[in-house]
mmCIF file of C-alpha atoms in Angstrom:
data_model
loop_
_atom_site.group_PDB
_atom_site.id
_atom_site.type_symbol
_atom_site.label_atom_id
_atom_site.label_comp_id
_atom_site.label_asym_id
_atom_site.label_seq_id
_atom_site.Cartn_x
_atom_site.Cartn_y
_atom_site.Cartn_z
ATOM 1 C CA UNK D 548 19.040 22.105 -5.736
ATOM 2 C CA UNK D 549 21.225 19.384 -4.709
ATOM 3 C CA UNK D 550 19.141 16.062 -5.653
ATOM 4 C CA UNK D 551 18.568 13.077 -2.829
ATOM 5 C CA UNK D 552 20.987 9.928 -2.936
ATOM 6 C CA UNK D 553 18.315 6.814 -2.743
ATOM 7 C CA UNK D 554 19.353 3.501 -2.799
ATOM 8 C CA UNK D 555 17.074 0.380 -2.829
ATOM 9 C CA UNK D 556 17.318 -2.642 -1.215
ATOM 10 C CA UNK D 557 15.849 -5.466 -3.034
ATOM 11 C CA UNK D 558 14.923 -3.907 -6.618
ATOM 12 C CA UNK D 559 14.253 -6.908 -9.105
ATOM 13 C CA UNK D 560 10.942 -7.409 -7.038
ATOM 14 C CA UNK D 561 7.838 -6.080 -8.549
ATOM 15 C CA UNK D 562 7.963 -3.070 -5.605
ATOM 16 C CA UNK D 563 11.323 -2.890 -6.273
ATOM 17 C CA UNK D 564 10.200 -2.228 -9.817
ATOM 18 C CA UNK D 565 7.667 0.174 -9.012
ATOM 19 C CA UNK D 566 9.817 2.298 -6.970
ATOM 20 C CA UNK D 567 12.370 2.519 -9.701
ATOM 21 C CA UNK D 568 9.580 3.591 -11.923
ATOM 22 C CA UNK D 569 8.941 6.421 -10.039
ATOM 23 C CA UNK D 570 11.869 7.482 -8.253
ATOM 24 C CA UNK D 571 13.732 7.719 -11.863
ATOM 25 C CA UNK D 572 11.367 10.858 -12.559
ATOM 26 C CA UNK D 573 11.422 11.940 -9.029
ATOM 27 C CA UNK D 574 12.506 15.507 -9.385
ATOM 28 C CA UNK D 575 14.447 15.829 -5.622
ATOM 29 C CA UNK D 576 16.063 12.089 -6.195
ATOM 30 C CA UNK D 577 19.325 10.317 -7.859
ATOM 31 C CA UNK D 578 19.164 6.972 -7.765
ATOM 32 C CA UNK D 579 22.678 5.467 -6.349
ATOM 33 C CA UNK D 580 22.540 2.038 -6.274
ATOM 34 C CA UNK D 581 20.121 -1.216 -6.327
ATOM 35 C CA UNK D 582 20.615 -4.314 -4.879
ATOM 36 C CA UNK D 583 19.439 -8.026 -5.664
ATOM 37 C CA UNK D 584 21.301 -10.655 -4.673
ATOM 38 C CA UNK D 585 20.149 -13.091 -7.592
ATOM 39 C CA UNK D 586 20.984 -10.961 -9.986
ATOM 40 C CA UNK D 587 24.061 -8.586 -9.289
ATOM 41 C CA UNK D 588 25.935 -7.500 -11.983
ATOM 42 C CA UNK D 589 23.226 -7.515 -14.026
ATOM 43 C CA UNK D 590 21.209 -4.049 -15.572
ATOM 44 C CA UNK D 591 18.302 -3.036 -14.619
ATOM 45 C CA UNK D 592 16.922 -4.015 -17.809
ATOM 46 C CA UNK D 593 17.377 -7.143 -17.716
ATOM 47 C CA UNK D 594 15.116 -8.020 -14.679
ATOM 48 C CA UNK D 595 12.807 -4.908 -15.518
ATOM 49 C CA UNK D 596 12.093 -4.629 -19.486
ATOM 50 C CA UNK D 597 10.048 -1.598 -19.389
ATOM 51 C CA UNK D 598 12.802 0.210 -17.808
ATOM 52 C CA UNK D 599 15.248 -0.455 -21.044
ATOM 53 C CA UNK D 600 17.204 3.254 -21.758
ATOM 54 C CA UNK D 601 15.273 4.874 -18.953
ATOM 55 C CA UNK D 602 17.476 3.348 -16.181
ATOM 56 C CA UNK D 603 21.326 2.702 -16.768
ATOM 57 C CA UNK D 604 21.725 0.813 -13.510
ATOM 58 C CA UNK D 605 23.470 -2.671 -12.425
ATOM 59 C CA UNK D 606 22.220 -4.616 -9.758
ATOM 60 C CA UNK D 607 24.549 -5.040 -6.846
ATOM 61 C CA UNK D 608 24.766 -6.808 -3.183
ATOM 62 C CA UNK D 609 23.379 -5.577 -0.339
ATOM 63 C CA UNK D 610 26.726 -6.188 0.951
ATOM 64 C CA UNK D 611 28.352 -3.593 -1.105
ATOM 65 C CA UNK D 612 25.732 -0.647 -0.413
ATOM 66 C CA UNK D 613 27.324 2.846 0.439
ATOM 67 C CA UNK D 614 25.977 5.417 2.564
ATOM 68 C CA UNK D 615 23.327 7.323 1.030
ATOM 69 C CA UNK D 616 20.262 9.859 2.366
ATOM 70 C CA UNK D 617 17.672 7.562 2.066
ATOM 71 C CA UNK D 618 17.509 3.861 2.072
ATOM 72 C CA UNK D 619 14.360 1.995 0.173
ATOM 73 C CA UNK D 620 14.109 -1.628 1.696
ATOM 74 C CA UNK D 621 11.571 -4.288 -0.459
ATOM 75 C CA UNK D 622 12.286 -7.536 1.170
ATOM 76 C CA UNK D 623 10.166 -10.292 1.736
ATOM 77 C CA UNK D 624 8.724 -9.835 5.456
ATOM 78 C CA UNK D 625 10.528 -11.398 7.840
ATOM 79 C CA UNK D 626 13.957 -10.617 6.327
ATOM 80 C CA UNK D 627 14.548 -6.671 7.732
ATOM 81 C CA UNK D 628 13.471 -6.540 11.196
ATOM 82 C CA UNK D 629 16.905 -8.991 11.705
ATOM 83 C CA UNK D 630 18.938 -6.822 10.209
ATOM 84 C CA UNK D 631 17.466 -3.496 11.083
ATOM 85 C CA UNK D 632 20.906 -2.013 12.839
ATOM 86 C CA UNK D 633 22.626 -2.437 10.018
ATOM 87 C CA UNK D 634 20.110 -0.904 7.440
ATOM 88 C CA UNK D 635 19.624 2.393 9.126
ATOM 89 C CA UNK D 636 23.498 2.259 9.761
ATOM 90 C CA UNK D 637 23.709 3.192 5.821
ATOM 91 C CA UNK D 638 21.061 6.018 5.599
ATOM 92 C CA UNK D 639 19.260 8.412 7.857
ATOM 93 C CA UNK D 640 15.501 7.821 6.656
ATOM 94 C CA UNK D 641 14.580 4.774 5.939
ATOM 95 C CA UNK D 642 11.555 3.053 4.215
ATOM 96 C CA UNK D 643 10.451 -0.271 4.806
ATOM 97 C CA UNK D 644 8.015 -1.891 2.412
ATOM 98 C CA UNK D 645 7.370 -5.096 3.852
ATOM 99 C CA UNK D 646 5.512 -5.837 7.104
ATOM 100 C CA UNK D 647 8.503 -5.936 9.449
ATOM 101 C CA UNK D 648 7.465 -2.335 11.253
ATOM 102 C CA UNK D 649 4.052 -2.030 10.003
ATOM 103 C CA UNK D 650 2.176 -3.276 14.024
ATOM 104 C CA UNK D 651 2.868 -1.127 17.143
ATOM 105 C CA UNK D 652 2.137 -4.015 19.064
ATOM 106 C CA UNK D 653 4.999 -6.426 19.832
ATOM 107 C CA UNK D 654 2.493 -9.098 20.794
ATOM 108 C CA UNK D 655 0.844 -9.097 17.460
ATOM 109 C CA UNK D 656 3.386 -10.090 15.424
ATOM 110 C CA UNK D 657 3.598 -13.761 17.405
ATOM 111 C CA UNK D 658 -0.308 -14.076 16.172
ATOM 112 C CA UNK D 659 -0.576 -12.814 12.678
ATOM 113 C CA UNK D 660 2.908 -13.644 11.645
ATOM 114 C CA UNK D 661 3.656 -16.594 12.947
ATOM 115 C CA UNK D 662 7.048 -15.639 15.335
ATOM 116 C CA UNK D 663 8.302 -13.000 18.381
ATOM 117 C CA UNK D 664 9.747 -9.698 16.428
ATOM 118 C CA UNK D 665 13.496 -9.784 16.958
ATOM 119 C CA UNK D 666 13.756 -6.177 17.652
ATOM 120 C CA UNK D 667 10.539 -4.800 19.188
ATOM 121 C CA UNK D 668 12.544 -1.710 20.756
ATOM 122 C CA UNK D 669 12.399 -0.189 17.273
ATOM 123 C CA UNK D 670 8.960 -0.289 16.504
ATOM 124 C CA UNK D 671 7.842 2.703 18.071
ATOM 125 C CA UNK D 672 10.221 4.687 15.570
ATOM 126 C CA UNK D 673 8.296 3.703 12.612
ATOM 127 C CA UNK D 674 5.739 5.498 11.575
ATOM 128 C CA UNK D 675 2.802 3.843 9.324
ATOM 129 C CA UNK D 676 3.204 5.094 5.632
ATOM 130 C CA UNK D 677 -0.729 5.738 4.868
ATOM 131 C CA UNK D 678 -0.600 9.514 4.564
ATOM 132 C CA UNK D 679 -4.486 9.424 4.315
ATOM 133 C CA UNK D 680 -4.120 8.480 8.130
ATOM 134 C CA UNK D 681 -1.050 9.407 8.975
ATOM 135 C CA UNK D 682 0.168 12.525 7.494
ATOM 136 C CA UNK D 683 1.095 14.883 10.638
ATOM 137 C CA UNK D 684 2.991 11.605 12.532
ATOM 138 C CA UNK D 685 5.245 11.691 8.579
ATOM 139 C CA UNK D 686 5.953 15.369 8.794
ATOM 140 C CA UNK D 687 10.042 14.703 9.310
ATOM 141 C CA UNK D 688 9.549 11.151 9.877
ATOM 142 C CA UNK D 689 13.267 9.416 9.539
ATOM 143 C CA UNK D 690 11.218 5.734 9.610
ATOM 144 C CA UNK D 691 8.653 4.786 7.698
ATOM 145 C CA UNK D 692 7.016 1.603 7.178
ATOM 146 C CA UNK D 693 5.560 0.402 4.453
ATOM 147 C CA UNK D 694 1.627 -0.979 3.913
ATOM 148 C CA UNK D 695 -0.202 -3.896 3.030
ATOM 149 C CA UNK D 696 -2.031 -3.424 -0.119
ATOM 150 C CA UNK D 697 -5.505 -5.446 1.025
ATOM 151 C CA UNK D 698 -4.998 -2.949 4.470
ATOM 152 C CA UNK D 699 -4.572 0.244 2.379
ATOM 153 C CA UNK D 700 -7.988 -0.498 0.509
ATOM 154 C CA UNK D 701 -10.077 -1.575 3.565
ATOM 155 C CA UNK D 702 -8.751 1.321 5.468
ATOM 156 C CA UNK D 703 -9.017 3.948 2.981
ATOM 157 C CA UNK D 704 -13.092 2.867 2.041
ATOM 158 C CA UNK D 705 -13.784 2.418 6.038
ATOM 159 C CA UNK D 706 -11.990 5.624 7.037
ATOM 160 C CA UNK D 707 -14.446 8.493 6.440
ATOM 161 C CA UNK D 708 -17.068 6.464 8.517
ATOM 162 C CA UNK D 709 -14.847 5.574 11.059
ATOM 163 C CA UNK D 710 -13.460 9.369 11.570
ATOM 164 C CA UNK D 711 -17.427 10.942 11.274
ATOM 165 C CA UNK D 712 -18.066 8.111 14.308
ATOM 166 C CA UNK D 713 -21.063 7.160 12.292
ATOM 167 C CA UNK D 714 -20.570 3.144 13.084
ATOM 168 C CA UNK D 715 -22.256 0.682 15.257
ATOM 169 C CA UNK D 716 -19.521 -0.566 17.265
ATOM 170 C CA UNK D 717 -21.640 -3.458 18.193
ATOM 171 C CA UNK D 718 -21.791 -4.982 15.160
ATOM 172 C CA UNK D 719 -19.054 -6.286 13.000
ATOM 173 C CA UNK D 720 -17.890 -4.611 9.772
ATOM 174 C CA UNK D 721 -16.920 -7.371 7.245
ATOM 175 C CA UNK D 722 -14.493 -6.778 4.219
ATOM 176 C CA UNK D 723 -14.037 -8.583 0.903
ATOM 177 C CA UNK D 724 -11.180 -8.164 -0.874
ATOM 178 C CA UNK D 725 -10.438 -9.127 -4.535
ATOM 179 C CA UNK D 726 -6.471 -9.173 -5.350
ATOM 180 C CA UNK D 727 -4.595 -9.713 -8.330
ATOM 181 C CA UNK D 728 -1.542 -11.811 -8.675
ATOM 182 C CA UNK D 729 0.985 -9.730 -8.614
ATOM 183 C CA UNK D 730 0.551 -9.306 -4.788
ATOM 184 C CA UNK D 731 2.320 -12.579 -4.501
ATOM 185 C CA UNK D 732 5.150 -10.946 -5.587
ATOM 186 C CA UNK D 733 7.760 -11.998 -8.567
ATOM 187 C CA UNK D 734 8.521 -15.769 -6.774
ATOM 188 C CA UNK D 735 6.586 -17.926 -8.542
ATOM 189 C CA UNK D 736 4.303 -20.422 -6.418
ATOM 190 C CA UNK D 737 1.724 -23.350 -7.044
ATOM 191 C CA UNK D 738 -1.093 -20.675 -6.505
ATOM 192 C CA UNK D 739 0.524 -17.882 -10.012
ATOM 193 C CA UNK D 740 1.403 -21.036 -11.678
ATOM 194 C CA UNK D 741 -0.763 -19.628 -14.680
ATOM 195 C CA UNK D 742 -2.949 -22.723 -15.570
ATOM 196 C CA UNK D 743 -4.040 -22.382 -11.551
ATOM 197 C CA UNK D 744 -4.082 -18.804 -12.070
ATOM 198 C CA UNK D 745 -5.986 -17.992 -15.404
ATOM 199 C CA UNK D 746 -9.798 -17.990 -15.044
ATOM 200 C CA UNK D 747 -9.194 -18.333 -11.032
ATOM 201 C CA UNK D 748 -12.065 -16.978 -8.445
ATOM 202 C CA UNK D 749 -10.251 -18.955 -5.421
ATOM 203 C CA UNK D 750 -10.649 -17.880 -2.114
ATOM 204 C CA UNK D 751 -7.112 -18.118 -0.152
ATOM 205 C CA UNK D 752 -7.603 -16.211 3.019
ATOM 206 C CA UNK D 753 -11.537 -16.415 4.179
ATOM 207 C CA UNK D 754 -10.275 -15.982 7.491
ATOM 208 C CA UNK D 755 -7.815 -14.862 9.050
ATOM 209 C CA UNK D 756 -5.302 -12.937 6.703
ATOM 210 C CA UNK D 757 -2.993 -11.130 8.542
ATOM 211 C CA UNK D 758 -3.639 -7.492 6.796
ATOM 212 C CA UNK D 759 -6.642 -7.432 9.315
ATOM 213 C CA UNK D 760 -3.870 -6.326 12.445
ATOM 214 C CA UNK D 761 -3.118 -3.500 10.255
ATOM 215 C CA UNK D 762 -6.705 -2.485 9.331
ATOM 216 C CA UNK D 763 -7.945 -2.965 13.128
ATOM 217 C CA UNK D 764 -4.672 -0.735 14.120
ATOM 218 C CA UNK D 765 -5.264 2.153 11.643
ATOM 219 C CA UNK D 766 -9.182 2.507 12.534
ATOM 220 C CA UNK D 767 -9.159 1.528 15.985
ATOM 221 C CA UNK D 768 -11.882 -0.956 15.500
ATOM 222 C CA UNK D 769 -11.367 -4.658 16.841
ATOM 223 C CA UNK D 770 -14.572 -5.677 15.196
ATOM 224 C CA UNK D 771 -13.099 -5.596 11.283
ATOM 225 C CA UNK D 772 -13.055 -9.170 9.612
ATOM 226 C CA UNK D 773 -10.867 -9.380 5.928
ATOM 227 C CA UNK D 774 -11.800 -12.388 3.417
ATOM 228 C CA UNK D 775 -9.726 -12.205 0.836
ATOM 229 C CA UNK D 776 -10.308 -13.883 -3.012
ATOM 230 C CA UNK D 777 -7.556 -14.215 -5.487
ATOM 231 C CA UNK D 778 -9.104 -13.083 -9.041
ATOM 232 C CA UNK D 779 -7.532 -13.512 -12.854
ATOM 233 C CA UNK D 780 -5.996 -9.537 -12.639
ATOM 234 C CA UNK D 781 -1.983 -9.378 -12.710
ATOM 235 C CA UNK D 782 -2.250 -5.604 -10.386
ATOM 236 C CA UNK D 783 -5.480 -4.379 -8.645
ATOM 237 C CA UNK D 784 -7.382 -5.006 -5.571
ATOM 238 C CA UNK D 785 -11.518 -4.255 -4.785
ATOM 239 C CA UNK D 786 -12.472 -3.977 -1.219
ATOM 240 C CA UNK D 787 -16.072 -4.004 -0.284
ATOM 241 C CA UNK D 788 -16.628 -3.049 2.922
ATOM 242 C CA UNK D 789 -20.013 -4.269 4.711
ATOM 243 C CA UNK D 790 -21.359 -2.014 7.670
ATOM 244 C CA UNK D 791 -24.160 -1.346 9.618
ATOM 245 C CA UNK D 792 -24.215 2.834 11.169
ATOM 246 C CA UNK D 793 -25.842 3.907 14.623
ATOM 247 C CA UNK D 794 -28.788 5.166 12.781
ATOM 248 C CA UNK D 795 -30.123 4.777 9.074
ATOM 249 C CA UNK D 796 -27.951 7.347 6.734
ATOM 250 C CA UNK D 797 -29.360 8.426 3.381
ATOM 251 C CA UNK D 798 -26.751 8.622 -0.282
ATOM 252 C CA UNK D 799 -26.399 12.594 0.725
ATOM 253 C CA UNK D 800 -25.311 11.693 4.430
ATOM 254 C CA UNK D 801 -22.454 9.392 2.851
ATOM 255 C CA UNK D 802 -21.659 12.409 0.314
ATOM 256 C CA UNK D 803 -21.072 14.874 2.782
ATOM 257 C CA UNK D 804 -18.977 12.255 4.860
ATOM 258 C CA UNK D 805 -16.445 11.356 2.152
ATOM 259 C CA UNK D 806 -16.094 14.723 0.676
ATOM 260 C CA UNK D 807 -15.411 15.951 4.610
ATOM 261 C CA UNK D 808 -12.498 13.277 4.403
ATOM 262 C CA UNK D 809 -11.109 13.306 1.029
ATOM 263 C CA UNK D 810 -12.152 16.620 -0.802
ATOM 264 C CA UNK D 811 -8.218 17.766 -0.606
ATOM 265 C CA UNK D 812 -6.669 14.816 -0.519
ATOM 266 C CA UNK D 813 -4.773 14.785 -3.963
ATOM 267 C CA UNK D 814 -4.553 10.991 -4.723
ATOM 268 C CA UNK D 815 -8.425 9.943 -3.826
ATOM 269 C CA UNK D 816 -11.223 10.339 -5.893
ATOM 270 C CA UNK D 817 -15.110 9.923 -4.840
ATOM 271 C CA UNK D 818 -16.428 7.836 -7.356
ATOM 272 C CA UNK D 819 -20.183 7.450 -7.076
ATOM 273 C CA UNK D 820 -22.115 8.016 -10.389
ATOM 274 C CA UNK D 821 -25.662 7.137 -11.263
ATOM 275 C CA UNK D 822 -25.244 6.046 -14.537
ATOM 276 C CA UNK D 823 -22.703 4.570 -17.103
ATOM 277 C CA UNK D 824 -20.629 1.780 -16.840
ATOM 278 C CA UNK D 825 -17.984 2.998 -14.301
ATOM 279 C CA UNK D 826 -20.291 4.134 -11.902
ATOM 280 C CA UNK D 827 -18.626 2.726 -8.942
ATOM 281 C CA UNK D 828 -14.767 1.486 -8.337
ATOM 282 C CA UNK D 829 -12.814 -0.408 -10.254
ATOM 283 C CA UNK D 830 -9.512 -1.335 -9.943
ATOM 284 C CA UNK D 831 -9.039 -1.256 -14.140
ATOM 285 C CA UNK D 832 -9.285 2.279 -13.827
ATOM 286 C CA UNK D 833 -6.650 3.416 -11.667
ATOM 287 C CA UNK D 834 -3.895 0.970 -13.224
ATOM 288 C CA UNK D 835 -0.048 2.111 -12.723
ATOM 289 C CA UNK D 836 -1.144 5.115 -10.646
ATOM 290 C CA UNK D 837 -1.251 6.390 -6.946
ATOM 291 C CA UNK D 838 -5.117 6.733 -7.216
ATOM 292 C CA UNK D 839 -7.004 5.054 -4.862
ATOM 293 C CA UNK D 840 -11.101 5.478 -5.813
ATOM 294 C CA UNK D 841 -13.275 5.246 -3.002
ATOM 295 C CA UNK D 842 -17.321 4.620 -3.563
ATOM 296 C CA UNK D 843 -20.299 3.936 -1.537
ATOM 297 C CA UNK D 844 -24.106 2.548 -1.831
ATOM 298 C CA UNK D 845 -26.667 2.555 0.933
ATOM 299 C CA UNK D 846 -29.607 -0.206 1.273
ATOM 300 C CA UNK D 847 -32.503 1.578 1.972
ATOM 301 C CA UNK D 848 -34.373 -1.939 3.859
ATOM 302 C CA UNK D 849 -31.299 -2.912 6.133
ATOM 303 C CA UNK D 850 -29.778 0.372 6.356
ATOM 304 C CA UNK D 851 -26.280 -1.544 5.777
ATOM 305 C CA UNK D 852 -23.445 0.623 3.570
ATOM 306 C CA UNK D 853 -20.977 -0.569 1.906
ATOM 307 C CA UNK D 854 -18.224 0.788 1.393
ATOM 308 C CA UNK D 855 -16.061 0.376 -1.584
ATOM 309 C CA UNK D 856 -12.016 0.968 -2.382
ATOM 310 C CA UNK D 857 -9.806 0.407 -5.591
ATOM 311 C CA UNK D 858 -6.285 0.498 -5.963
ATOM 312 C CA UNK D 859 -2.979 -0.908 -8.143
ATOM 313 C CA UNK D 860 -1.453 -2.471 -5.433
ATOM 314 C CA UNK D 861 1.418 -2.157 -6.704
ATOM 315 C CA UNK D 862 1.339 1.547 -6.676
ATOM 316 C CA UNK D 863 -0.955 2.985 -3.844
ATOM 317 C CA UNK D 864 -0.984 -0.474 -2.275
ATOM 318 C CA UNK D 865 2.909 -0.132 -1.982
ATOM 319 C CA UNK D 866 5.418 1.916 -3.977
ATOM 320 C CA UNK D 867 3.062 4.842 -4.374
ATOM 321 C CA UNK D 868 2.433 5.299 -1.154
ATOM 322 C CA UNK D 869 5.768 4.948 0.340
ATOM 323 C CA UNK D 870 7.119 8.118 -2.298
ATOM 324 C CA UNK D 871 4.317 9.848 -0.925
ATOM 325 C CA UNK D 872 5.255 9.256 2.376
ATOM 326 C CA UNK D 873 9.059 10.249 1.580
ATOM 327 C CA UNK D 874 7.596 13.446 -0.385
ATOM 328 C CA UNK D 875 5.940 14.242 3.176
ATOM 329 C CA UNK D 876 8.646 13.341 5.289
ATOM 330 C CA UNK D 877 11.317 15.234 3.329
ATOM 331 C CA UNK D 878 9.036 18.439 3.151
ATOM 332 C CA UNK D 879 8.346 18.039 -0.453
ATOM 333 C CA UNK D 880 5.438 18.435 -2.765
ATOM 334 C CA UNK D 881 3.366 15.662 -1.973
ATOM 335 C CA UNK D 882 2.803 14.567 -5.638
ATOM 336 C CA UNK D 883 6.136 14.529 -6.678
ATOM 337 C CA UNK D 884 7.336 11.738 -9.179
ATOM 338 C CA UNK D 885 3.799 10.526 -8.617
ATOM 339 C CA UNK D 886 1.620 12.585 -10.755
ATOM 340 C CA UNK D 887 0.257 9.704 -13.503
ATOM 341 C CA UNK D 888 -2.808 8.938 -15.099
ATOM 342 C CA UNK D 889 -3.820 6.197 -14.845
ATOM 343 C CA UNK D 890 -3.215 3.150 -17.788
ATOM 344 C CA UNK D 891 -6.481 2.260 -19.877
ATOM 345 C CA UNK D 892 -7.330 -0.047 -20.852
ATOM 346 C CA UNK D 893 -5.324 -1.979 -18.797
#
């Protein structure tokens, strides 16, 4: 079988990275060029280490990308929606990893993001890449936008509630996120500078964050509020998810629920144990995979659940999901290139 021509736009990122982790194994993909602007004419190598011998690319300029099937895009946000036009002029599926295409909503983008989207026209042609949520609308899907790693792991621990209608709508459902520092992305800033980072609990987004338009979106639910904590972890992200149901639900209620949601989902594992250390989920555990572990607990006096997600944020919070959604949208096996256990310890 003929393979795939991929080419990605903006590879020396840590996505960028990720993607060229996975899509060098891919079995239905040749990789045909990589761009990065800071460091064409450069190998892969160079940027990426771990990818010595296993890739035998050079970087090159977005300016001198060729056609190709399908077109990976990991640019900051803000820098595709411009230039849109011109990106699916080069390939007839695209996938967009930032936030550019992520909201439905042309009015939300002014709010969470600061400024009008330049091409609103085109955001009804993108379809979210959470295939958890999503995975009929990415059957054939020739756009496909990326997701925010904090959004992935709220959504994904709210969604089995949300979809058994098992909530009280009238009271809010509060999320705490813990993220590692590689969701900054490689650019360094005053907040990885690694004295500021090492040993750092530091709440940067109590309020307010803007992965909260995507969560609100992808469950329907206006009432979701994100805080979200940067810890001392280079990859993972912990959301706890704090909410009250319609009427008091007992552990085998919550069982039932999650299996109903997830039991064939290949990339999502129940983790509720009663005893042993890893009893409930932890990002450590699913480290340089497309695992996300989901987990629950129930207090018996309030009635309140919380509901509990892990993920490498690089990987399901980003790369991972995106192949997934290109294994779906091509008519693939869903798992392809994307079958690794996870890294421990990690």
């Amino acid at each position: 079988m003929e393979r795939v021509r991929v080419s990605i736009v903006g590879a020396s990122g840590y996505v960028g990275g990720e993607l060229l982790r996975l899509l060098l194994r891919h079995p239905q993909v040749e990789i045909a060029q990589v761009t990065s602007e800071s460091h064409a004419g450069e190998p892969v190598h160079r940027v990426h280490p771990h990818l010595r011998r296993a890739a035998t690319l050079t970087f090159c300029r977005m300016g001198d990308l060729h056609p190709c099937d399908v077109l990976f895009i990991a640019l900051p946000h803000g820098e595709v929606a411009p230039r849109i036009e011109s990106f699916a002029a080069l390939a007839p599926v695209v996938v967009d990893l930032s936030a550019d295409f992520r909201l439905r909503d042309p009015e939300a983008y002014p709010r969470w993001y600061g400024h009008p989207h330049p091409h609103p026209e085109w955001l009804p042609r993108f379809v979210y890449g959470l295939p958890e949520r999503y995975r009929e609308d990415l059957r054939g899907a020739r756009y496909i936008s990326g997701v925010g790693c904090n959004a992935t792991a709220a959504i994904l621990a709210l969604w089995p509630l949300v979809r058994a209608d098992v909530l009280n709508p009238e009271r809010p459902i509060l999320v705490d996120i813990k993220a590692g520092s590689s969701e900054a992305g490689r650019e360094p800033n005053p907040g990885s500078h690694h004295p500021e980072r090492h040993g750092a609990i530091r709440p940067y987004a109590p309020v307010g964050h803007r992965h909260t338009a995507e969560v609100r979106q992808a469950l329907g639910c206006d009432g979701i509020l994100l805080s979200v904590t940067a810890v001392d972890a280079v990859r993972g992200v912990l959301a706890a998810a704090h909410a009250w149901p319609r009427a008091p639900l007992a552990e085998s209620d919550l069982w039932r629920i999650y299996r109903a949601a997830y039991g064939e989902e290949p990339f999502i594992r129940i983790v509720k144990d009663r005893q042993g250390l890893h009893r409930l989920p932890d990002p450590k555990a699913v480290i340089g995979s497309n695992y996300a572990d989901v987990g629950f607990a129930v207090e018996e006096e309030t009635g309140r659940i919380v509901a509990l997600c892990a993920l490498d944020n690089l990987m399901k919070g980003a790369a991972g999901s995106a192949v997934q959604s290109l294994n779906i949208a091509m008519g693939w096996p869903e798992t392809a290139g994307l079958d690794l256990i996870p890294i421990y310890p990690a």
